[in-house]
XYZ file of C-alpha atoms in Angstrom:
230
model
C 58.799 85.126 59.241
C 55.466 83.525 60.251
C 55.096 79.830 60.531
C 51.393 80.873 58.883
C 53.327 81.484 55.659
C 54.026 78.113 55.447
C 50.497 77.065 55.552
C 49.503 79.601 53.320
C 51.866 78.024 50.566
C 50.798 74.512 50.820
C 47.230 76.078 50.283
C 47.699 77.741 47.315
C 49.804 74.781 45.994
C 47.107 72.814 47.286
C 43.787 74.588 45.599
C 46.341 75.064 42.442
C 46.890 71.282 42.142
C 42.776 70.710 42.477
C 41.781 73.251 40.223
C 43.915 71.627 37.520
C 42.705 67.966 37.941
C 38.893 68.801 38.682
C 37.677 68.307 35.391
C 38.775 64.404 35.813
C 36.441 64.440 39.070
C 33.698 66.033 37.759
C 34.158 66.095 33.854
C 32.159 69.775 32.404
C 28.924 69.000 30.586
C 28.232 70.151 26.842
C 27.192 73.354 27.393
C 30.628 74.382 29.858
C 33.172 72.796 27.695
C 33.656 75.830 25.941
C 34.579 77.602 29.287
C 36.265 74.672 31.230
C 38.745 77.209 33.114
C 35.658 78.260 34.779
C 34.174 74.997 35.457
C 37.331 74.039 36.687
C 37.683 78.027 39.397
C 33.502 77.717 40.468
C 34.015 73.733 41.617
C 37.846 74.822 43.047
C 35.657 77.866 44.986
C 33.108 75.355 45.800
C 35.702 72.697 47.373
C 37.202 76.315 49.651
C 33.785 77.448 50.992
C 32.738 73.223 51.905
C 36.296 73.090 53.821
C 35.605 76.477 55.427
C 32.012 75.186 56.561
C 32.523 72.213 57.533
C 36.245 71.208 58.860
C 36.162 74.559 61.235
C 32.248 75.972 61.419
C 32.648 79.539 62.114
C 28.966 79.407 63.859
C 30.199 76.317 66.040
C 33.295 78.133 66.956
C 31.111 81.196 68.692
C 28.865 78.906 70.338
C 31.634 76.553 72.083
C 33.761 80.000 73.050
C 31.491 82.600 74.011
C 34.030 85.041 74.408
C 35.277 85.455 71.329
C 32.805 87.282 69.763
C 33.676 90.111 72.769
C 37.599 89.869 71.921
C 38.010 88.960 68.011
C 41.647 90.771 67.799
C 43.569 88.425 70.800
C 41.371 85.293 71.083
C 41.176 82.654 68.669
C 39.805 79.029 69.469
C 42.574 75.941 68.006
C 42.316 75.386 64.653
C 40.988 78.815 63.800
C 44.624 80.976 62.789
C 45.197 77.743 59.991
C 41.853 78.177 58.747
C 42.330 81.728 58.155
C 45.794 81.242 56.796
C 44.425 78.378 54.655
C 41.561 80.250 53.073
C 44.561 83.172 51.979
C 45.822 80.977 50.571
C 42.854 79.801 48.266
C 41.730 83.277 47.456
C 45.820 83.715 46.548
C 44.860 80.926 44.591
C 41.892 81.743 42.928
C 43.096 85.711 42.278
C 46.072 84.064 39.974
C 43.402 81.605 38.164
C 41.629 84.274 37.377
C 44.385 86.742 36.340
C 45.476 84.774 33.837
C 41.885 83.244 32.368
C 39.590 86.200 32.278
C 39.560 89.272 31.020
C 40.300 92.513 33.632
C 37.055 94.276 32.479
C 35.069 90.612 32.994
C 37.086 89.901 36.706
C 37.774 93.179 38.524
C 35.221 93.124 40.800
C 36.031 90.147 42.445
C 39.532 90.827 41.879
C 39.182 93.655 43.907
C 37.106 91.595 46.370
C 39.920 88.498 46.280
C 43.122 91.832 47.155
C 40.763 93.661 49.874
C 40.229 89.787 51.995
C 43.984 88.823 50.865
C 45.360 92.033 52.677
C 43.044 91.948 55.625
C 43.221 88.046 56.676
C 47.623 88.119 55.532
C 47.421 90.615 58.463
C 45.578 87.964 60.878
C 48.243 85.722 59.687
C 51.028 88.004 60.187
C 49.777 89.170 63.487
C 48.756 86.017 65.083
C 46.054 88.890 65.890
C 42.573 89.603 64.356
C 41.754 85.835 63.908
C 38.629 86.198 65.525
C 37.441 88.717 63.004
C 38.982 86.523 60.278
C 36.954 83.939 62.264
C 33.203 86.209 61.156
C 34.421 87.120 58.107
C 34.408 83.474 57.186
C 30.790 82.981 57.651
C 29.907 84.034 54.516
C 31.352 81.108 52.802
C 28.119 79.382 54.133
C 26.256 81.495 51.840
C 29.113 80.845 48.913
C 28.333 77.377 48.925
C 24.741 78.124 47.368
C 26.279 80.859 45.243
C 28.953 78.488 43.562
C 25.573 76.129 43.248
C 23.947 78.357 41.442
C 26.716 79.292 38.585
C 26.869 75.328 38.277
C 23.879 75.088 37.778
C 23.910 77.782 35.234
C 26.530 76.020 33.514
C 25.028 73.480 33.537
C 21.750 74.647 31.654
C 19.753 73.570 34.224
C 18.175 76.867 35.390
C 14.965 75.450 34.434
C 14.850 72.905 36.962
C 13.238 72.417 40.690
C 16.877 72.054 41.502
C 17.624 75.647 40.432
C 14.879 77.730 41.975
C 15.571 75.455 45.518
C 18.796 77.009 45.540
C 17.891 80.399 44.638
C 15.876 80.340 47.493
C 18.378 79.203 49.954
C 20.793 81.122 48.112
C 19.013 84.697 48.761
C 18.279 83.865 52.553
C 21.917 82.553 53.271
C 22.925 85.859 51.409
C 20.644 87.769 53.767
C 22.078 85.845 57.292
C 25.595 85.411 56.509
C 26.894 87.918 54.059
C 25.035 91.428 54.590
C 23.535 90.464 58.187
C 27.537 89.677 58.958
C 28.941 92.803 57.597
C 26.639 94.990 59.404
C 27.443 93.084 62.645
C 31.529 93.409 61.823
C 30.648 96.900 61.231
C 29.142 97.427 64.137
C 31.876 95.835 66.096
C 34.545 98.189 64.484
C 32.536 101.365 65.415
C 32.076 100.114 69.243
C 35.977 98.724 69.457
C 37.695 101.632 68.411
C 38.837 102.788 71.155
C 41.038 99.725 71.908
C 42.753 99.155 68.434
C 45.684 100.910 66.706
C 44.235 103.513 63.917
C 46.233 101.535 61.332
C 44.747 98.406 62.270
C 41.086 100.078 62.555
C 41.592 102.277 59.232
C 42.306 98.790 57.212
C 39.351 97.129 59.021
C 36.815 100.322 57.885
C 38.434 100.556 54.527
C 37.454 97.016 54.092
C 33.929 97.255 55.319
C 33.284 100.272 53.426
C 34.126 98.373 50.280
C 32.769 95.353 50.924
C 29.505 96.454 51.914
C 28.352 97.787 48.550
C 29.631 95.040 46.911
C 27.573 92.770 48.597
C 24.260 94.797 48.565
C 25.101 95.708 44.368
C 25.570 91.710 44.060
C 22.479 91.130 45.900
C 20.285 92.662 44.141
C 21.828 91.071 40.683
C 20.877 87.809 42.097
C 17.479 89.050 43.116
C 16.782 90.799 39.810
C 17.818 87.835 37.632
C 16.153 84.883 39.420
C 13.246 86.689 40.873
C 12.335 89.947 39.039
C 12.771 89.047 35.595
């Protein structure tokens, strides 16, 4: 039993609890009331990747210890193993919301996505090893932020707006830096560490890379073709 499981818990119970009284903080315009379970998952998401960026900043955490980014299975800076078992917890969180509110066909992707992190960050948790690459992994929530923007603004029918095309922008260069920049670096680490990690530990690792990776790149150019090419 791992203390970690506690945490993870109170975060699903936590993110479960918000997701069902959002709609009171921020009430769904005309054009989302006829989806409001989504409304309610793409602010719940939003409220995850703000926490993740701001409470514990991944990019302040490799700046203030330097070694971390050369040991990311034993070292992990205060603060960082909750983080990590908190954000299981969310994506626990926002696999069951979506299980039960969207069609498979509609959600599988990121259903997919939601069991690949879930099974690689429960092992940081598990472990108390790996936090560090947990730690990286999290980055990409920086770029989430812009990407949860952008379906609320959608929802919003405000795609027309100054607003809108802002956040593309910042949306598409975030994607860039902290999403397929950070895979290829986390790649990059696996390939050069593994030598010094157990093959089941380094097989899960590569597994998840290798699926992630295409995601990312087939999701990036969706967002490029719909807000720039068409």
């Amino acid at each position: 039993f791992s203390p970690g499981l506690l945490v993870v818990a109170g975060s699903f119970a936590a993110f479960r609890l918000l997701n069902r009284g959002v709609e009171r903080l921020v009430p769904p315009p005309p054009s989302a009331r006829h989806n409001r379970w989504k409304w309610r998952n793409i602010w719940t998401s939003l409220a995850h990747s703000a926490l993740a960026d701001t409470h514990n900043p991944s990019p302040c955490r490799f700046y203030l210890h330097p070694d971390l980014s050369n040991d990311l299975v034993g070292t992990h800076p205060p603060g960082a193993y909750s983080l990590v078992a908190v954000s299981v917890g969310y994506f626990l969180e926002d696999f069951v919301d979506m299980l039960c509110n969207q069609k498979l066909h509609q959600s599988w992707e990121l259903l997919f996505h939601h069991s690949v992190v879930i099974v690689c960050f429960g092992i940081a948790v598990l472990l108390h090893q790996y936090v560090g690459f947990a730690l990286v992994a999290l980055l990409v929530e920086i770029n989430s932020i812009f990407l949860h923007l952008r379906q609320i603004l959608l929802m919003a029918n405000l795609v027309h707006t100054t607003c809108y095309r802002l956040n593309s922008l910042i949306n598409l260069g975030t994607y860039v830096v902290f999403r397929i920049a950070t895979l290829a670096w986390m790649t990059r680490w696996l390939f050069l560490n593994r030598q010094n990690m157990p093959p089941a530990s380094y097989a899960v690792g590569t597994v998840g890379m290798a699926i992630m990776t295409p995601m990312n790149i087939i999701l990036f150019y969706r967002l490029l073709r719909s807000d720039f090419l068409k």
